[in-house]
XYZ file of C-alpha atoms in Angstrom:
528
model
C -70.466 178.825 151.667
C -69.415 179.218 155.319
C -66.706 176.639 154.583
C -65.002 178.939 152.236
C -65.061 181.802 154.703
C -62.688 179.721 157.048
C -58.984 179.731 157.316
C -56.417 176.860 157.097
C -53.155 177.139 158.642
C -50.048 176.039 157.012
C -49.791 172.724 158.911
C -53.391 171.640 158.007
C -52.877 172.664 154.338
C -49.537 170.551 154.098
C -51.021 167.800 155.791
C -54.075 167.597 153.295
C -51.600 167.725 150.376
C -49.283 165.081 151.659
C -52.157 162.744 152.563
C -53.766 163.240 149.159
C -50.395 162.505 147.399
C -50.021 159.325 149.331
C -53.621 158.059 148.718
C -53.079 159.009 144.968
C -49.856 156.892 144.838
C -51.348 154.070 146.474
C -54.341 153.889 144.346
C -52.540 154.466 140.907
C -49.047 152.966 141.563
C -49.301 150.287 144.013
C -53.004 149.118 143.952
C -53.773 147.006 140.717
C -57.367 148.491 140.524
C -56.749 150.957 137.666
C -54.805 148.467 135.578
C -57.703 145.959 135.895
C -60.292 148.397 134.920
C -58.002 149.683 132.000
C -57.407 146.157 130.762
C -61.273 145.452 130.820
C -62.880 148.670 129.697
C -60.181 150.111 127.576
C -58.447 153.555 128.099
C -60.960 155.172 125.693
C -64.064 154.103 127.580
C -62.317 155.764 130.659
C -61.623 159.193 129.058
C -64.852 160.724 130.333
C -64.146 159.363 134.016
C -60.653 160.683 133.917
C -61.608 163.974 132.556
C -64.440 164.272 135.370
C -61.909 163.230 138.054
C -59.363 165.774 136.806
C -62.032 168.584 136.940
C -63.151 167.489 140.291
C -59.522 167.246 141.745
C -58.635 170.767 140.295
C -61.742 172.079 141.886
C -60.737 170.450 145.212
C -57.245 171.758 144.962
C -58.424 175.484 144.391
C -60.810 175.359 147.378
C -58.093 174.274 149.875
C -55.890 176.968 148.389
C -58.563 179.610 148.867
C -58.670 178.531 152.681
C -54.797 178.734 152.822
C -55.019 182.252 151.120
C -57.493 183.186 153.858
C -54.702 182.460 156.583
C -52.352 184.861 154.666
C -55.277 187.579 154.515
C -55.469 187.206 150.831
C -58.600 187.047 148.707
C -59.349 183.664 147.093
C -59.119 184.818 143.418
C -55.222 184.650 143.968
C -55.818 180.917 143.631
C -56.123 181.315 139.941
C -52.248 181.779 139.812
C -52.132 177.993 139.988
C -53.278 177.757 136.313
C -50.040 179.911 135.151
C -47.168 177.582 134.089
C -44.061 177.849 136.318
C -45.663 180.522 138.315
C -48.018 177.700 139.823
C -44.939 175.804 141.188
C -43.502 178.769 143.188
C -47.066 179.670 144.320
C -47.864 176.290 145.816
C -44.296 176.232 147.516
C -45.093 179.534 149.116
C -48.414 178.385 150.390
C -46.760 175.549 151.865
C -43.950 177.492 153.541
C -45.476 180.938 154.467
C -46.608 181.416 157.975
C -49.980 182.759 158.407
C -50.547 186.528 158.927
C -52.714 188.163 161.686
C -55.736 190.342 160.693
C -54.042 193.614 162.019
C -51.381 193.385 159.176
C -54.254 192.795 156.441
C -53.139 193.289 152.964
C -50.188 195.564 153.640
C -47.352 192.981 154.585
C -48.687 190.323 152.119
C -48.541 192.861 149.266
C -45.011 193.901 150.106
C -43.933 190.209 150.280
C -45.623 189.214 147.089
C -44.342 192.098 145.235
C -40.858 191.069 146.078
C -41.480 187.558 145.386
C -42.752 188.242 141.983
C -39.910 190.659 141.310
C -37.361 187.944 142.097
C -39.456 185.382 139.950
C -39.337 187.573 136.927
C -35.797 188.463 137.347
C -34.859 184.817 137.988
C -36.942 183.868 134.776
C -34.989 186.460 132.634
C -31.509 185.519 134.184
C -32.412 181.650 133.553
C -32.902 182.556 129.698
C -29.173 183.868 129.269
C -27.388 181.674 126.961
C -23.604 181.441 126.160
C -22.225 182.336 122.601
C -22.103 179.510 120.091
C -18.748 178.010 119.539
C -17.159 179.071 116.381
C -16.280 175.534 115.470
C -20.111 174.686 115.259
C -20.355 177.393 112.573
C -17.353 175.795 110.713
C -19.110 172.320 110.863
C -22.336 173.980 109.584
C -20.592 175.663 106.640
C -18.761 172.398 105.892
C -22.052 170.656 105.486
C -23.601 173.548 103.498
C -20.704 173.893 101.102
C -20.699 170.104 100.327
C -24.444 170.430 99.642
C -23.893 173.493 97.472
C -21.760 171.594 95.006
C -24.657 169.182 93.976
C -24.437 165.431 93.583
C -25.862 163.488 90.549
C -25.241 160.362 92.609
C -27.721 161.450 95.169
C -30.339 162.526 92.620
C -30.090 159.127 90.958
C -30.452 157.317 94.214
C -33.303 159.359 95.101
C -34.945 158.907 91.818
C -34.039 155.156 91.663
C -37.591 154.143 92.170
C -38.673 155.690 88.702
C -40.296 153.217 86.299
C -38.380 154.487 83.182
C -34.619 154.896 83.272
C -34.735 158.405 81.587
C -36.898 159.676 84.457
C -34.451 158.700 87.347
C -32.641 162.120 87.716
C -35.711 164.177 86.873
C -37.660 162.344 89.681
C -34.832 162.667 91.992
C -34.627 166.385 91.569
C -38.450 166.659 91.769
C -38.528 164.643 95.102
C -35.676 166.707 96.543
C -37.180 170.102 95.469
C -40.646 169.006 96.909
C -38.965 168.349 100.364
C -36.942 171.530 100.292
C -39.920 173.660 99.353
C -42.375 172.133 101.822
C -42.901 174.722 104.721
C -42.556 171.904 107.326
C -40.464 168.842 107.183
C -43.581 166.575 106.473
C -41.493 163.625 104.884
C -39.922 161.151 107.376
C -38.558 158.951 104.630
C -38.671 158.872 100.690
C -41.386 156.185 100.789
C -43.699 158.884 102.040
C -42.299 161.413 99.253
C -43.037 158.675 96.682
C -46.689 159.877 97.257
C -45.879 162.603 94.818
C -45.731 160.037 92.184
C -49.305 158.689 92.309
C -50.804 158.055 89.048
C -54.116 160.007 88.555
C -55.739 157.192 86.758
C -54.928 154.215 88.885
C -54.340 156.130 92.196
C -51.129 153.940 92.573
C -47.668 154.943 93.387
C -45.579 154.631 90.241
C -42.311 153.068 91.096
C -40.056 150.193 89.958
C -41.345 146.765 91.385
C -38.695 145.086 93.713
C -38.468 141.400 94.756
C -40.759 140.116 97.552
C -38.641 140.770 100.664
C -40.430 137.864 102.530
C -38.780 135.452 99.934
C -36.235 133.346 101.698
C -33.676 133.952 98.844
C -33.618 137.743 99.917
C -32.500 136.722 103.569
C -29.870 138.466 105.598
C -26.512 136.660 104.946
C -25.414 137.236 108.554
C -28.261 134.903 109.492
C -27.142 131.512 110.086
C -29.567 129.598 107.529
C -29.449 132.114 104.847
C -26.900 130.693 102.470
C -28.624 127.454 102.807
C -31.821 128.996 101.909
C -30.270 130.680 98.724
C -28.622 127.419 97.621
C -32.025 125.643 98.184
C -33.555 128.205 95.720
C -30.810 127.670 92.967
C -33.632 126.921 90.435
C -35.109 130.384 90.773
C -31.763 132.259 90.469
C -31.931 132.762 86.691
C -35.413 133.758 86.827
C -34.954 136.430 89.466
C -31.781 137.823 87.710
C -33.811 138.213 84.536
C -36.948 139.603 86.125
C -35.185 142.197 88.193
C -32.597 142.907 85.752
C -33.223 146.661 85.805
C -32.564 146.745 89.480
C -29.184 145.086 89.069
C -28.534 147.766 86.295
C -29.378 150.630 88.406
C -27.335 149.135 91.232
C -24.245 148.838 88.906
C -24.975 152.473 87.499
C -25.200 153.986 91.089
C -22.054 152.471 92.509
C -20.135 153.510 89.621
C -20.668 157.037 90.377
C -17.380 158.489 91.625
C -19.094 161.140 93.929
C -21.946 161.144 96.517
C -23.349 163.997 98.646
C -26.498 163.901 100.738
C -28.359 167.116 99.597
C -31.029 167.205 102.198
C -30.908 169.436 105.188
C -29.263 167.805 108.255
C -32.233 167.002 110.606
C -34.206 164.061 111.981
C -36.988 164.574 109.602
C -34.887 164.366 106.411
C -35.926 161.678 103.983
C -33.634 158.778 103.150
C -33.109 157.601 99.567
C -34.429 154.258 98.646
C -31.407 152.384 99.711
C -33.334 149.139 99.847
C -32.951 149.031 95.910
C -29.113 148.803 96.453
C -29.501 145.946 98.899
C -31.733 143.980 96.183
C -29.265 144.784 93.587
C -26.384 143.486 95.514
C -28.271 140.225 96.325
C -29.102 139.839 92.554
C -25.388 140.189 91.549
C -24.689 137.587 94.293
C -27.220 135.294 92.694
C -25.304 136.162 89.337
C -22.062 135.062 90.941
C -23.293 131.733 92.388
C -25.061 130.944 89.033
C -21.733 131.509 87.200
C -19.867 129.462 89.785
C -22.341 126.636 89.486
C -21.725 126.675 85.586
C -17.990 125.870 86.179
C -16.603 129.355 86.199
C -15.790 129.828 89.861
C -12.886 132.050 89.118
C -14.959 134.504 87.088
C -17.599 134.362 89.829
C -14.954 135.669 92.355
C -13.508 138.097 90.031
C -17.054 139.641 89.402
C -17.486 140.230 93.129
C -13.985 141.562 93.660
C -14.738 144.107 91.044
C -17.938 144.890 92.698
C -16.130 145.481 95.911
C -13.984 148.000 94.419
C -16.716 150.179 93.776
C -18.351 149.595 97.108
C -15.047 150.584 98.645
C -15.310 153.844 96.959
C -18.730 154.470 98.404
C -17.355 153.589 102.022
C -15.078 156.645 101.263
C -17.886 158.848 99.972
C -20.560 158.109 102.510
C -21.320 161.169 104.438
C -24.374 159.755 106.437
C -24.318 156.976 109.075
C -27.056 154.960 107.514
C -25.338 155.196 103.978
C -22.037 154.027 105.635
C -23.709 151.113 107.379
C -25.355 150.041 104.276
C -22.118 149.698 102.375
C -20.293 147.975 105.302
C -23.176 145.407 104.975
C -23.053 145.083 101.190
C -19.241 144.756 101.260
C -19.489 142.118 104.185
C -22.065 140.164 101.930
C -19.700 140.035 99.035
C -16.800 138.667 101.258
C -19.143 135.938 102.398
C -19.790 134.725 98.995
C -16.207 135.038 97.625
C -14.918 132.897 100.545
C -17.834 130.372 100.210
C -17.176 129.997 96.375
C -13.538 129.534 96.910
C -14.097 126.974 99.527
C -17.000 124.987 97.887
C -15.278 124.901 94.451
C -11.789 124.114 95.990
C -10.020 126.660 94.243
C -6.151 126.818 94.712
C -5.307 130.311 93.640
C -5.913 132.684 96.761
C -7.658 136.098 96.213
C -5.692 138.629 98.469
C -7.930 141.333 99.743
C -6.548 144.576 100.874
C -7.683 146.108 104.218
C -9.622 149.241 104.332
C -7.834 152.494 103.810
C -8.252 155.435 106.316
C -10.612 157.329 104.131
C -12.753 154.159 103.467
C -12.983 153.736 107.321
C -13.458 157.403 108.102
C -16.601 158.452 109.970
C -15.788 162.163 109.950
C -18.687 163.426 107.609
C -21.212 161.017 108.801
C -20.620 162.092 112.460
C -20.378 165.775 111.684
C -23.751 165.325 109.819
C -25.186 163.624 112.957
C -23.916 166.623 115.036
C -25.707 169.137 112.797
C -28.786 167.049 112.987
C -28.736 167.751 116.631
C -27.826 171.350 116.235
C -30.896 171.894 113.911
C -33.040 170.134 116.430
C -32.050 172.399 119.113
C -32.306 175.675 117.045
C -35.904 174.424 115.921
C -36.941 174.077 119.374
C -35.693 177.490 120.367
C -37.199 179.402 117.438
C -40.549 177.458 117.171
C -43.418 179.998 117.633
C -45.709 177.376 118.758
C -43.446 176.073 121.534
C -41.922 172.807 121.771
C -43.487 169.661 123.285
C -46.242 171.976 124.663
C -43.735 174.528 126.458
C -43.567 178.139 125.213
C -40.428 179.599 124.105
C -39.390 181.297 127.168
C -39.770 177.971 129.126
C -37.780 176.158 126.801
C -34.786 178.390 127.171
C -35.149 178.391 131.070
C -35.105 174.397 130.937
C -32.327 174.217 128.507
C -29.773 176.693 126.851
C -29.672 175.825 123.197
C -26.085 177.180 122.679
C -24.763 175.839 125.921
C -26.281 172.330 124.935
C -24.969 172.461 121.436
C -21.551 173.566 122.764
C -21.525 170.633 125.100
C -22.412 168.269 122.297
C -19.615 169.723 120.079
C -17.021 168.650 122.785
C -18.622 165.177 122.818
C -18.627 164.834 118.919
C -15.094 165.997 118.703
C -14.243 163.041 120.916
C -16.113 160.720 118.790
C -14.408 161.815 115.476
C -11.022 161.354 117.241
C -12.269 157.877 118.412
C -13.016 157.098 114.790
C -9.637 158.073 113.839
C -7.716 155.605 115.917
C -6.495 152.300 114.849
C -8.314 149.247 115.632
C -5.985 148.411 118.566
C -6.221 151.835 119.997
C -10.076 151.974 119.586
C -10.427 148.732 121.299
C -8.335 150.017 124.302
C -10.388 153.364 124.285
C -13.719 151.642 124.293
C -12.842 149.674 127.486
C -11.910 152.983 129.107
C -15.103 154.780 127.651
C -17.414 151.916 129.301
C -15.752 152.346 132.701
C -15.575 156.098 132.765
C -17.927 157.771 135.388
C -20.874 159.630 133.821
C -20.533 163.518 133.633
C -22.464 165.381 136.332
C -25.275 167.505 135.154
C -24.781 171.331 134.654
C -27.258 173.050 137.114
C -27.342 176.109 134.999
C -28.431 174.040 132.074
C -29.853 171.002 133.998
C -32.411 170.196 131.320
C -29.889 170.361 128.354
C -27.162 168.419 130.243
C -29.495 165.439 131.042
C -32.193 165.229 128.206
C -29.705 163.491 125.849
C -27.104 160.686 126.945
C -23.550 161.240 126.004
C -23.409 160.188 122.344
C -19.945 158.937 122.546
C -20.961 155.640 124.114
C -23.881 155.289 121.448
C -21.722 155.810 118.484
C -18.768 153.827 119.391
C -20.731 150.725 118.230
C -21.236 152.176 114.759
C -17.417 153.293 114.636
C -16.597 149.599 115.468
C -18.311 148.403 112.346
C -15.593 149.699 110.053
C -12.950 147.773 112.230
C -15.086 144.788 112.342
C -15.044 144.833 108.595
C -11.182 144.908 108.713
C -11.242 141.880 110.888
C -13.450 140.141 108.441
C -11.000 140.801 105.781
C -8.112 139.445 107.767
C -10.326 136.359 108.496
C -11.314 136.147 104.595
C -7.539 136.307 103.659
C -6.826 133.555 106.105
C -9.451 131.283 104.639
C -8.737 132.023 101.153
C -5.121 131.029 101.574
C -6.362 127.647 102.918
C -5.362 128.747 106.359
C -1.712 128.705 105.510
C -0.987 132.302 106.292
C -1.014 133.796 109.869
C -4.254 135.326 110.994
C -3.846 138.841 112.648
C -6.840 140.419 114.047
C -6.435 144.284 113.725
C -7.867 144.649 117.449
C -4.555 143.147 118.493
C -3.505 139.787 120.076
C -5.855 139.923 122.734
C -8.681 139.405 120.449
C -6.851 136.890 117.973
C -8.900 133.939 119.198
C -11.398 132.529 116.560
C -14.656 130.644 117.341
C -16.751 128.509 115.131
C -20.542 128.485 115.230
C -23.433 127.809 112.814
C -20.893 127.081 109.859
C -19.176 130.717 110.783
C -15.706 131.300 111.709
C -15.469 134.395 113.710
C -12.846 136.669 115.309
C -13.245 138.329 118.770
C -13.556 142.073 119.203
C -14.083 144.879 122.012
C -17.872 144.980 121.348
C -20.605 142.551 120.619
C -21.130 141.711 117.124
C -24.648 140.776 116.575
C -24.680 141.089 112.906
C -21.705 138.794 112.294
C -19.610 141.430 110.682
C -16.465 139.765 112.134
C -17.498 136.410 110.724
C -16.902 134.354 107.719
C -19.098 131.548 106.352
C -16.856 129.055 104.689
C -19.350 126.280 104.254
C -23.085 125.640 104.527
């Protein structure tokens, strides 16, 4: 072992590290060798080789560190510090920067230096964990959500239990599913489809739930798709059969939207289950089949009236929605009904126009959905900070060094307050603000909380596209009134004169807006 009794000066040590890094980069990032091997053998087959290479590289790294430590007159066992998280980074940097020490000063000088360095490291780690106080407005938002949940919601329980086979069991099933989630030691459900596993029939081992239509059936296409209405009309011979076969879903859809209240009762976090809202989507589509069938039987005005009544209930749920997903679902359902109202009016050449009021401020409001989104982030940060098992493989102390939960939450609060203010603007003001947001420079990272300031992008850009959906729906109402008046009344885009231009494509007539409308919310189909 004469090799290990030698000494490597700083220059040699740094040269070996640098050349090793360059070779590794060329082999892994530049050379196609590894990609070709992985494609042919598969990553699983290479696991033993990867483990062996990792072990050999670690051994080699430790050996050269021992030689460098000898140059500092330190014993080789100090190299074990490389296996201590966070300390290993500082340790390697010291080996790269610290000049060699002569034999005469063996131990004494190095011990003093290392004692100072490690004292500074410990002090730095302690100081880096110091966090700010939580902003009082965060607590107010938390209490606001908790107070709403404390009041309960039969409508939420009904939607949660809407999958029950028997009508009498809907509320009890909803209560049971909610109780099972809240009592779980960990948030083990990502959706209520997973939660429905609690309803397994012991005899058949099947999940007991109300059967829904086949989602692959072209009748149940997205009305925003260009060929959807044609597919629905081509399947007109099946309308009555579908309406009869799934009449229970239609009744449950009507029952739910008739509720005058709704509050999400689960904890606001990213693993909270969502109710089976796809039943509402099917119920809305079955209602549309009923309206089209009624129109075809010569009762077009009654068909339109049916959908107008339906829309009154949907608008109420636009006001009640307290989660982003719930809000977007009802925007989509209301948009579907508008498409059919205009189509029936045009297809059956009705003279009497149906005037549709624009959405009110409460119907457009994103306040509660955005507050809930903020609390979801708040809970995620707290869970990361309090998790005894660490977070993403990091121990708790390191989590607090990398990002400060309270500092990060306070910074998110400022962003979300800006988003809520943005959602309260008129369509014209919103359009002007969106342009400014997209051109604004990105905020610089906070070096005291570097991880927290860069780990999540600014949410205002992300959420502006969802806020736009309510304004887009109002633009669609303007467009619907224009078409329902047989294009005799003036068309005014809520976004302002700058966006008042209409375009026609795929049998749609569309209004412009500040953001891209990939779901055709600002469009009306007046013919097939």
